[in-house]
XYZ file of C-alpha atoms in Angstrom:
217
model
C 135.969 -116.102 45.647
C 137.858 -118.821 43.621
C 138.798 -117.725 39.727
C 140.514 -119.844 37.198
C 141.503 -119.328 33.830
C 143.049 -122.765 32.388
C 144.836 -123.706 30.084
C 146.479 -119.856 29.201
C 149.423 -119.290 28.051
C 152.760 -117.716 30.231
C 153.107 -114.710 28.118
C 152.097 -110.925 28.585
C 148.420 -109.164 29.134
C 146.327 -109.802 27.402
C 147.128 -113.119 25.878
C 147.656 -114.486 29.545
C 143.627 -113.792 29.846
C 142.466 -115.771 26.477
C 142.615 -119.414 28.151
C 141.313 -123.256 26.721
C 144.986 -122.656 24.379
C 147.282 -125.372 25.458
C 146.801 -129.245 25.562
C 143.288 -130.326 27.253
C 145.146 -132.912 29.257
C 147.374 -129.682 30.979
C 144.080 -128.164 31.348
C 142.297 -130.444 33.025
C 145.223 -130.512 36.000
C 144.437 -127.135 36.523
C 140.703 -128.229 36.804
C 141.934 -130.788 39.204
C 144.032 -128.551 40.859
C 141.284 -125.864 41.049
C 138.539 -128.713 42.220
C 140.921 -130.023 45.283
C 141.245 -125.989 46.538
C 137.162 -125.515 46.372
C 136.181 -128.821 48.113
C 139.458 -128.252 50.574
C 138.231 -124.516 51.196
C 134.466 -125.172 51.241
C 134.223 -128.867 53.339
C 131.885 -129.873 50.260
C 131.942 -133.277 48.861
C 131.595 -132.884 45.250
C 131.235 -130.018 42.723
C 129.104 -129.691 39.936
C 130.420 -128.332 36.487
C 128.583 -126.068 34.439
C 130.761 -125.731 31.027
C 130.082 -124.494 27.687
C 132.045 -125.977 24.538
C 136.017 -126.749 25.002
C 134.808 -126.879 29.231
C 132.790 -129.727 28.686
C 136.002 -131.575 27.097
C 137.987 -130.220 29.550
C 135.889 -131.349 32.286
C 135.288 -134.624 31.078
C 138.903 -135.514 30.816
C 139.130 -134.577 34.294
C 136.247 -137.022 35.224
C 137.466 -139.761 33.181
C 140.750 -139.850 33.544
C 142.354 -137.486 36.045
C 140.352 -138.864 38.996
C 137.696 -136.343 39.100
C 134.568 -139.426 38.704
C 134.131 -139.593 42.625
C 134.389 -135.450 43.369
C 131.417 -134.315 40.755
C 128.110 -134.629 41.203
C 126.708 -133.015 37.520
C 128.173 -131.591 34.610
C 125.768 -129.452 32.749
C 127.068 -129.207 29.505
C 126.429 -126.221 26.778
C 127.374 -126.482 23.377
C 129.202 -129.901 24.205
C 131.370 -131.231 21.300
C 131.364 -135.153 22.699
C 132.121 -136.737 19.392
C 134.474 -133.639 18.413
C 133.506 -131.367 15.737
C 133.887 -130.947 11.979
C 133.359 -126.877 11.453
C 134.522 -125.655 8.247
C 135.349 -129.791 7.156
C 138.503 -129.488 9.848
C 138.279 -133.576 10.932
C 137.861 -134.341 7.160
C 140.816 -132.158 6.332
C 142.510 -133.939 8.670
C 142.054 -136.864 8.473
C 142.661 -137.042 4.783
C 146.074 -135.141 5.814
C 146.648 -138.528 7.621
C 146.218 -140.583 5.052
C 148.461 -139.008 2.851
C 151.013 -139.210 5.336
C 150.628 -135.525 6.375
C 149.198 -135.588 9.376
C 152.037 -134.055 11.582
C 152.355 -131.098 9.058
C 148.841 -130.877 9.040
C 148.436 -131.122 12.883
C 151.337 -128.219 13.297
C 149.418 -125.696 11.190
C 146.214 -126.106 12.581
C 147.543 -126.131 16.499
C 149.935 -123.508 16.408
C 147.676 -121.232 18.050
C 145.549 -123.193 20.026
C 146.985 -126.775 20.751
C 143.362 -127.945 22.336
C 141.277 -126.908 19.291
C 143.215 -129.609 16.782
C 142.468 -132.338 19.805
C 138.629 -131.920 19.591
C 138.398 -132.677 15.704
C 135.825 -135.623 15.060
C 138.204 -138.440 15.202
C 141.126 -137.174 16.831
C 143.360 -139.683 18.757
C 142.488 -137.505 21.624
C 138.532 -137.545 21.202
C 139.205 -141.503 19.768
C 141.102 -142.172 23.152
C 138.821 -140.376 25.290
C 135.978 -141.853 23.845
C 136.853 -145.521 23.859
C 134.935 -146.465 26.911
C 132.149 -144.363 26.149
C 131.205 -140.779 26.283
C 130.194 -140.606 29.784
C 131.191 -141.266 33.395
C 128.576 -143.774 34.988
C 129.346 -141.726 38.464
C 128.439 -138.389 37.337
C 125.062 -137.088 35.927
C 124.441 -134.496 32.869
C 122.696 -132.517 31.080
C 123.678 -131.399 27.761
C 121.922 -128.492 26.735
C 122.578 -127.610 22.375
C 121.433 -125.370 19.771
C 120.398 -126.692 16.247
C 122.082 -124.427 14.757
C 125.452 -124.659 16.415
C 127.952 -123.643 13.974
C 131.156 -124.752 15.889
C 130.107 -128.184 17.092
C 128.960 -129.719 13.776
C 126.972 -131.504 13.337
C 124.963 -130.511 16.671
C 124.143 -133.646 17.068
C 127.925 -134.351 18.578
C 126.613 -132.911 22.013
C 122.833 -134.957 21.616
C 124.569 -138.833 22.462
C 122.760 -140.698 24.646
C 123.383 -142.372 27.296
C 122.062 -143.291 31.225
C 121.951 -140.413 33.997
C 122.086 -138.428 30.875
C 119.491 -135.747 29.411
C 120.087 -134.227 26.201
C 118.109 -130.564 25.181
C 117.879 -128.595 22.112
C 117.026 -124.805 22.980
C 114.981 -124.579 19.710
C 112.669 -127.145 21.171
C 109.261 -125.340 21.594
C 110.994 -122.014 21.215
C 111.879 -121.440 17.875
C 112.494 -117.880 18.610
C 115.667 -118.314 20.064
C 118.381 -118.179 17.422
C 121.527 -118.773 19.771
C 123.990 -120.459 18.246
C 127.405 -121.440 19.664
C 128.377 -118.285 21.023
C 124.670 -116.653 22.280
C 123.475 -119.785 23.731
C 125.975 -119.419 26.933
C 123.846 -115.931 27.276
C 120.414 -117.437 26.212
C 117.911 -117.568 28.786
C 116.280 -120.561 27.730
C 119.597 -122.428 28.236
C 120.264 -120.693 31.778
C 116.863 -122.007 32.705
C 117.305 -125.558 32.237
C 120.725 -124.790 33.523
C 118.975 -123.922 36.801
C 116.572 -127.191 36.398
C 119.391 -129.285 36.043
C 121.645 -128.248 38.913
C 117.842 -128.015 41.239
C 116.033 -130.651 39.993
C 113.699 -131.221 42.953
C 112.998 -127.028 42.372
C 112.089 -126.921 38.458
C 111.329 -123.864 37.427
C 109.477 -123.154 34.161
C 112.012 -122.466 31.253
C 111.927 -119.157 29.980
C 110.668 -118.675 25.774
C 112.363 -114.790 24.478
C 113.814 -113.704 21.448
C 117.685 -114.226 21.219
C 119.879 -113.208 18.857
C 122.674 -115.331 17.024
C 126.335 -114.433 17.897
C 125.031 -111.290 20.959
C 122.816 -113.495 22.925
């Protein structure tokens, strides 16, 4: 049984347990880390990733640039924030705080609790850096899997880019009963369906249509 909880910080239970807090680059070495043990333990080739919001960074940093391209096979990505996120007008707060020469003060505030969450604000240097060769890896394939009415990723559309070996689905599509949002779609049904599709795509299974509700799943 192989557990990980990255990016945590060194301090007492239970703040030790609340991981995705420090810098997404020291996070994905633990990924790395973690991904050498399970292929080393195993005798597999590759993983696949299934990762919901901050993960899908996380993981894609790995692929992209901590030499992870050649040992994943998929990333199935929920909730994905590829072009980083504006909730509550964050990336335009800071990035006006940037022009006005603020930036660092700015950047202090708003990562003093969690260094990664600053990093994935639309047009970060991290996301800008990440990004500059494109979204994706041309090695690994994925599925992004988003609710229209994300309110953490915004706009939604952040986790919808296109691109090849890529397929992009909105849970609301043909099921507008399911009201997950950022937090209930990692529980939503519909999403662990095509989940299970997109790990098994020569077994597709048909995708499940239930109520769910925002914020419980």
């Amino acid at each position: 049984m192989f557990s990980l909880t990255y990016g945590a910080y060194d301090l007492p239970w239970p703040v030790s347990a609340v991981g995705g807090m420090r810098p997404i680059e020291q996070s994905a070495a633990e990924v790395a880390a973690f991904v050498d043990r399970v292929l080393a333990s195993t005798g597999a080739a590759q993983v696949d990733f299934v990762a919901h919001s901050q993960g899908n960074i996380v993981g894609n940093y790995y692929i992209k640039r901590a030499g992870g391209a050649d040992k994943v096979g998929k990333l199935v990505a929920i909730a994905p924030p590829w072009l980083g996120t504006n909730a509550l007008g964050a990336a335009d707060i800071a990035h006006f705080s940037r022009a006005l020469g603020a930036g660092p003060a700015f950047d202090a505030v708003a990562t003093s609790l969690c260094q990664a969450c600053g990093q994935m604000f639309t047009g970060s240097p991290f996301m800008t850096a990440l990004n500059a060769d494109g979204v994706y890896s041309p090695q690994v394939t994925y599925t992004n899997i988003v609710s229209a009415i994300d309110e953490l990723v915004v706009p939604h559309t952040s986790g919808l880019v296109p691109g090849p070996n890529t397929t992009s689905i909105v849970v609301q599509d043909g099921c507008a009963q399911d009201f997950s949002e950022h937090l209930a779609i990692a529980g939503s049904p519909r999403a662990a369906g095509h989940v299970l599709n997109a790990l098994d795509p020569a077994r597709q299974a048909p995708v499940p249509c239930v109520f769910v509700p925002p914020f419980t799943g």
